[in-house]
Structures are given as structure tokens and as C-alpha cells.
CSV table of C-alpha atoms in Angstrom, one decimal:
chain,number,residue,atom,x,y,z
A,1,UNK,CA,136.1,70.3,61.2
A,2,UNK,CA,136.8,68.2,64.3
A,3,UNK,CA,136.8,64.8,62.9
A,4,UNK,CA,139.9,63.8,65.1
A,5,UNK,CA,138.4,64.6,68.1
A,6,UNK,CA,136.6,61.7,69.5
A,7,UNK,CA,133.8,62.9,72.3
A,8,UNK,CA,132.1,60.4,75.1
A,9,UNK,CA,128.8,61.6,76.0
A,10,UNK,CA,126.6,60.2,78.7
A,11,UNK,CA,123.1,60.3,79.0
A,12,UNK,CA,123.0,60.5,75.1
A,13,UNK,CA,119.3,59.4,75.1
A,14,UNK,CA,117.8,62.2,77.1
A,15,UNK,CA,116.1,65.3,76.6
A,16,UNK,CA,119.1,67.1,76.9
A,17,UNK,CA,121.5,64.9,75.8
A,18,UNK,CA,119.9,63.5,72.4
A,19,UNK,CA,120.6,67.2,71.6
A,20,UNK,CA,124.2,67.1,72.6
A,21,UNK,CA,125.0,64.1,70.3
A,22,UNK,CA,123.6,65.6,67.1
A,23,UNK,CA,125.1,69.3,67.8
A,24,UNK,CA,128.6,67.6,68.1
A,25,UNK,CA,128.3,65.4,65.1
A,26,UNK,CA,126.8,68.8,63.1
A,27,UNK,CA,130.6,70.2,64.6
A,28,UNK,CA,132.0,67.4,62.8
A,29,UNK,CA,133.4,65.5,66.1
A,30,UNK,CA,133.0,62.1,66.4
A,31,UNK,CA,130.5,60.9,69.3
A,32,UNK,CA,130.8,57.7,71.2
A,33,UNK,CA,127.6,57.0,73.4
A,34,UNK,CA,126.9,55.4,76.4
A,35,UNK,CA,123.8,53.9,76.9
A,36,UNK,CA,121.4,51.3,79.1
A,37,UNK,CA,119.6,49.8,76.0
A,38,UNK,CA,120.7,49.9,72.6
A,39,UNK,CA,117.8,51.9,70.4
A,40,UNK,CA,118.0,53.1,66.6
A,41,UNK,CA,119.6,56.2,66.0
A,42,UNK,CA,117.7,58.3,63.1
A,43,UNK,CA,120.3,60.1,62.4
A,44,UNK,CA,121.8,60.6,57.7
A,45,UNK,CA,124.2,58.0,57.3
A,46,UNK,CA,127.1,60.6,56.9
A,47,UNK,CA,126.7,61.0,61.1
A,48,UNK,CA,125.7,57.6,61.7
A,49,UNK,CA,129.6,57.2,60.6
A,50,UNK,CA,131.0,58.9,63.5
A,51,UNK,CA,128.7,57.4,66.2
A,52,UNK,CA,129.1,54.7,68.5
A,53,UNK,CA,127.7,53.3,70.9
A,54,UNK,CA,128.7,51.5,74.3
A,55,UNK,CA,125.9,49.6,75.8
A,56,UNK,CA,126.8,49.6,79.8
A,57,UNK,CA,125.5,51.7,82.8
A,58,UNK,CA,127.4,55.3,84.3
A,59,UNK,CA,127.7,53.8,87.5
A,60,UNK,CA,130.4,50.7,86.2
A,61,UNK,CA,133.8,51.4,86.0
A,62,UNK,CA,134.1,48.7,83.1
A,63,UNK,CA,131.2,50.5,81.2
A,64,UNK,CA,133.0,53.8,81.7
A,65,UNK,CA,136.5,52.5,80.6
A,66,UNK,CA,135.2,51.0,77.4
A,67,UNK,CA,133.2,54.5,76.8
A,68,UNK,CA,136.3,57.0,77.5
A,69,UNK,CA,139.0,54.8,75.4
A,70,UNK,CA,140.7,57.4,72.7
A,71,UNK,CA,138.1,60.6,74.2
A,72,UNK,CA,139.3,64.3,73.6
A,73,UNK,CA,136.4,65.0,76.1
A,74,UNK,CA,133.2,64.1,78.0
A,75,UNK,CA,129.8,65.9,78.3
A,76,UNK,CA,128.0,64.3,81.4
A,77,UNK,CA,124.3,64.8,81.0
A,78,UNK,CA,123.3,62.1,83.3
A,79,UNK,CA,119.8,62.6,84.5
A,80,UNK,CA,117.4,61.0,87.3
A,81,UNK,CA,114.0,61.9,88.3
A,82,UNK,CA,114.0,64.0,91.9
A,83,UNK,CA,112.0,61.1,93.4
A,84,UNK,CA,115.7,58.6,92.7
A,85,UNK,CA,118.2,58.2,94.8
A,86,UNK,CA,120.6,60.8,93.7
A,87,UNK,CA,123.9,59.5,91.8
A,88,UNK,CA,125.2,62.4,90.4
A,89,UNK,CA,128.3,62.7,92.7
A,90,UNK,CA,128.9,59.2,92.7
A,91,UNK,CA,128.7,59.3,88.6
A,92,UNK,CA,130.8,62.1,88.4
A,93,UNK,CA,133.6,60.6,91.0
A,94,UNK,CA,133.4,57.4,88.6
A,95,UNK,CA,133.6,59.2,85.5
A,96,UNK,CA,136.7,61.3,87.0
A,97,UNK,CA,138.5,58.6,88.0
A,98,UNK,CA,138.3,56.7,84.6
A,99,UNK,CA,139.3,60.1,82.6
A,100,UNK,CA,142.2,60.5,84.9
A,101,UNK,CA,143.6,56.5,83.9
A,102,UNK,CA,142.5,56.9,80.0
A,103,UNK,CA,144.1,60.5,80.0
A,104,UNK,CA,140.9,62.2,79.0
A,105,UNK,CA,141.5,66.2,79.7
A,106,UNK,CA,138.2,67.7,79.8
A,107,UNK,CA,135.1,67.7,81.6
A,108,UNK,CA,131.5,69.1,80.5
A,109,UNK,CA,128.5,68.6,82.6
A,110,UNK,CA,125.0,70.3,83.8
A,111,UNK,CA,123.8,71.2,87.2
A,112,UNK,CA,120.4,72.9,88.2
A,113,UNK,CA,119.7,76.1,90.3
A,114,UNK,CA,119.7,74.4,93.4
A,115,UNK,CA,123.9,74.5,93.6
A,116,UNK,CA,124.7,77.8,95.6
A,117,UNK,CA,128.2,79.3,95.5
A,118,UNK,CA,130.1,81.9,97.3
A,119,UNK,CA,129.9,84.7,95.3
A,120,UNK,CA,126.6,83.9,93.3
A,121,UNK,CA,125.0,86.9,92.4
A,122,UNK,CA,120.9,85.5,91.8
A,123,UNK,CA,118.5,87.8,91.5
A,124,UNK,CA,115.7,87.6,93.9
A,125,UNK,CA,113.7,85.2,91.8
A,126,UNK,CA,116.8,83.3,91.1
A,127,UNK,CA,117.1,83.3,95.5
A,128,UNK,CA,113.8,81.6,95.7
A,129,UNK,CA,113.7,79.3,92.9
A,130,UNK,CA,117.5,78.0,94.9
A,131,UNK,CA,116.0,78.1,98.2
A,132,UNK,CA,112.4,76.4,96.7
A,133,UNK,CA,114.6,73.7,95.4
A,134,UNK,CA,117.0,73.0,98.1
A,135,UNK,CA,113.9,73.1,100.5
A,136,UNK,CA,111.5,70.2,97.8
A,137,UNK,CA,114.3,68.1,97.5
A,138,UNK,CA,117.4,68.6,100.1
A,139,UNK,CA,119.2,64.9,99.1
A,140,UNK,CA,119.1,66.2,95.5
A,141,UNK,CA,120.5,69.6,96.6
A,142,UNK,CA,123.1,67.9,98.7
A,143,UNK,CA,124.2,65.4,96.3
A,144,UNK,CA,125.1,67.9,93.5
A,145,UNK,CA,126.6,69.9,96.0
A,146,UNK,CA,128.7,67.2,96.3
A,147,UNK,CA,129.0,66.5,93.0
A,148,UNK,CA,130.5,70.0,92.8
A,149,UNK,CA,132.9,69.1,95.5
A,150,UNK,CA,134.6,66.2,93.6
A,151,UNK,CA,135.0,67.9,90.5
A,152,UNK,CA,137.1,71.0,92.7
A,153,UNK,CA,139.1,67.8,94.3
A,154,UNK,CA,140.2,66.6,91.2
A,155,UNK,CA,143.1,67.6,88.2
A,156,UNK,CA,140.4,67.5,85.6
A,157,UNK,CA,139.7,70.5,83.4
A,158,UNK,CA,136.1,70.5,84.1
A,159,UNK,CA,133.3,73.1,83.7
A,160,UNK,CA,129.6,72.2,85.2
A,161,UNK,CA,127.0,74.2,83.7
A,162,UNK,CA,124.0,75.6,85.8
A,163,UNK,CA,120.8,75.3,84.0
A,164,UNK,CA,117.3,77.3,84.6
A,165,UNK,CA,114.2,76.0,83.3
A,166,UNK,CA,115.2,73.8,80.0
A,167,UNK,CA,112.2,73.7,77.3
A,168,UNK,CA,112.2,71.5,74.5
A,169,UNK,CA,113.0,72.7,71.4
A,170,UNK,CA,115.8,73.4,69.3
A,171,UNK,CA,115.7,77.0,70.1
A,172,UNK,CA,118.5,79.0,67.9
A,173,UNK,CA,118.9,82.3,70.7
A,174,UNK,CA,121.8,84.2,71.9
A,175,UNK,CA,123.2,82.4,74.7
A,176,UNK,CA,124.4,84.0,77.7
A,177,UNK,CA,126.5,83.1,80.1
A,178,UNK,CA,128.2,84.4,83.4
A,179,UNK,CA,129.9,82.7,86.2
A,180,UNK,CA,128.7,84.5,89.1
A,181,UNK,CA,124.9,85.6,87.8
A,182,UNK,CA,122.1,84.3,86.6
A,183,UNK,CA,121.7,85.3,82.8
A,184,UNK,CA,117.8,84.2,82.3
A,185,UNK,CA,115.3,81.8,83.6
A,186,UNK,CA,114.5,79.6,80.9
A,187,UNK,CA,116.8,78.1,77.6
A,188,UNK,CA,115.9,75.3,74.8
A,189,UNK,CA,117.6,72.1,74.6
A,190,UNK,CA,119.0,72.8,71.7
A,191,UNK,CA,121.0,75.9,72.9
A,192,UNK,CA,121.9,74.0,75.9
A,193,UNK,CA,123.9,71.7,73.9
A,194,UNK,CA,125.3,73.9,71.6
A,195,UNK,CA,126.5,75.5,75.0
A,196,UNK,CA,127.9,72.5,76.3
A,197,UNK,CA,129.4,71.1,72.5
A,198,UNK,CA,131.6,74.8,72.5
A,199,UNK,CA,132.9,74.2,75.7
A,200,UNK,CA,135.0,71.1,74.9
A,201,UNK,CA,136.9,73.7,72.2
A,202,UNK,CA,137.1,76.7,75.0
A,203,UNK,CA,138.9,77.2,78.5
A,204,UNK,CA,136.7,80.3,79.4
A,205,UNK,CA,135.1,78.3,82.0
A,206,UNK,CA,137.3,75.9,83.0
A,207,UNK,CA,137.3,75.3,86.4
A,208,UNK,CA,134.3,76.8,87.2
A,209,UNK,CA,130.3,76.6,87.4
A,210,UNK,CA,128.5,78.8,84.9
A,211,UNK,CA,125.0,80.2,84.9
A,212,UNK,CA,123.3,80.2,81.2
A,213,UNK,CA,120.1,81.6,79.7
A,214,UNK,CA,118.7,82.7,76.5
């Protein structure tokens, strides 16, 4: 069990992220939440336990310090729709900069297809689903890009996690993973966060940006 480890999650409240906060508390970790408005959790009152919840917004530095106080680890699954203004590098730079003063180690977060790396190996589908994206929505593609860029800047032990086409669901499949090519084009939410939720245990991916799929 993992009840010493104490893990801040962001965007908590989202499709993928709901997920994330009861895969962790099934691992036994404790979760503390950020989040814009406080809602009921439904969650058996032997979880309920190890939640918390921090009501403040990803893009404060007071909300962030509050969150990370006492974290083992973050998982970053802070989401806007493509239409927004994309925030995900400046998140990420906020979220880095508090880990760095509260001493917080590790850094877990999700990225889409549209982030191309030397060295990718896509397949041809995988090529045009990229280029498709980068083409619909080039601030989006340029902002994670960026977002990619601040995490290689800084100390942190980070891993950002490239997603294909996330269905809701549970799911319960094999996951694979590889740093360098795509393994599928479509995963559940639920084996995305039990992706994510191993990561904070393992260093195979530190450092670097890995494809998964089921």
C-alpha cells in the first residue's frame, strides 16, 4: 500500500482525470485535488478519507502552493477545449516552478498527437492524424510544443504521456507503451489513468514523452 505517499492531481474533475483520482486511491495513495468549484465526491468513505480537496485555479501560484504542500508527485491532466486559449505551457511552467520550491520530485502529465519529436516513428495514419491536428489547430500544436519545451528546461523528473483517441470507459486492456512509436489509436479512460497512476512508482519514462494505446 501507498498510504504515505501523498499525490496532487490537477484537473481531477475531468474525463480523464476523475479516473486518475479513483485509480490512485484504489493504489492506496492518498489524493489531494485541485479544483475550480467544490462538487460532491461519490466516492465509499474508506477513500473519501484520503481525499482532499483545494478549491483554487492551475493558473495561481497561491492555488498551486497550497495543492503541492507534502506531494510525492503530480499528475497534470489539465484540459481546455481547442476553441480556448491554450494554457498548457503556461500551467505546466507554474506547476514546475511550485514543485521545484515545495520539493515535489515527479511530474506526470498528458499530451495529444499533435506533439512531434525527433525520432517519432508514427505510422502513416499516425503522420496524418499529427499533421491534421497541427494544421486545425496550430496555437494548440504550438503551445504543447512548448509545454514540452519547459518540462526538458527544468530538473524535474517528469514523463508527459501522448494520448490517441481517449474513449470513455473504464476499459481493463493491456496497455502499451513506447517512446518513439505509436502503440494504437484509441485507449479508455480508465487505462489511461491506470497508465499515468504507475508512473509516479516507475522511472521507465522519466524524462521522456511516451506513446500509449490499448
Amino acid at each position: 500500500m501507498n498510504q504515505s505517499k501523498l499525490i496532487a492531481v490537477i484537473g481531477g474533475t475531468g474525463s480523464v482525470g476523475r479516473y486518475v483520482v479513483s485509480c490512485a486511491l484504489q493504489q492506496g495513495y492518498r489524493v489531494r485535488m485541485l479544483v475550480r468549484n467544490v462538487r460532491s465526491m461519490q466516492l465509499p468513505p474508506e477513500m473519501a478519507e484520503r481525499l482532499s480537496v483545494v478549491q483554487g485555479d492551475a493558473t495561481r501560484h497561491d492555488s498551486l502552493r497550497e495543492l503541492l504542500a507534502g506531494c510525492s508527485a503530480v499528475i497534470n491532466t489539465f484540459g481546455r477545449p481547442p476553441e480556448e486559449e491554450p494554457l498548457y505551457s503556461a500551467v505546466t511552467g507554474r506547476v514546475l516552478e511550485e514543485m521545484e520550491r515545495a520539493g515535489v520530485p515527479r511530474y506526470i502529465g498528458v499530451t495529444g498527437l499533435s506533439l512531434k519529436l525527433q525520432g517519432d516513428r508514427k505510422s502513416l495514419g499516425g503522420r496524418v492524424v499529427s499533421r491534421m491536428l497541427r494544421s486545425l489547430h496550430p496555437q494548440f500544436a504550438s503551445d504543447r510544443l512548448q509545454e514540452w519545451n519547459v518540462l526538458r528546461g527544468s530538473s524535474a523528473e517528469w514523463t508527459l504521456v501522448r494520448l490517441p483517441v481517449v474513449k470513455e470507459g473504464q476499459g481493463g486492456c493491456a496497455i502499451k507503451a513506447d517512446a518513439e512509436r505509436m502503440t494504437g489509436n484509441r485507449i479508455y479512460n480508465g487505462d489511461v489513468a491506470r497508465f499515468l497512476v504507475e508512473q509516479v512508482g516507475s522511472s521507465e519514462f522519466a524524462r521522456r514523452c511516451p506513446f500509449i494505446g490499448s
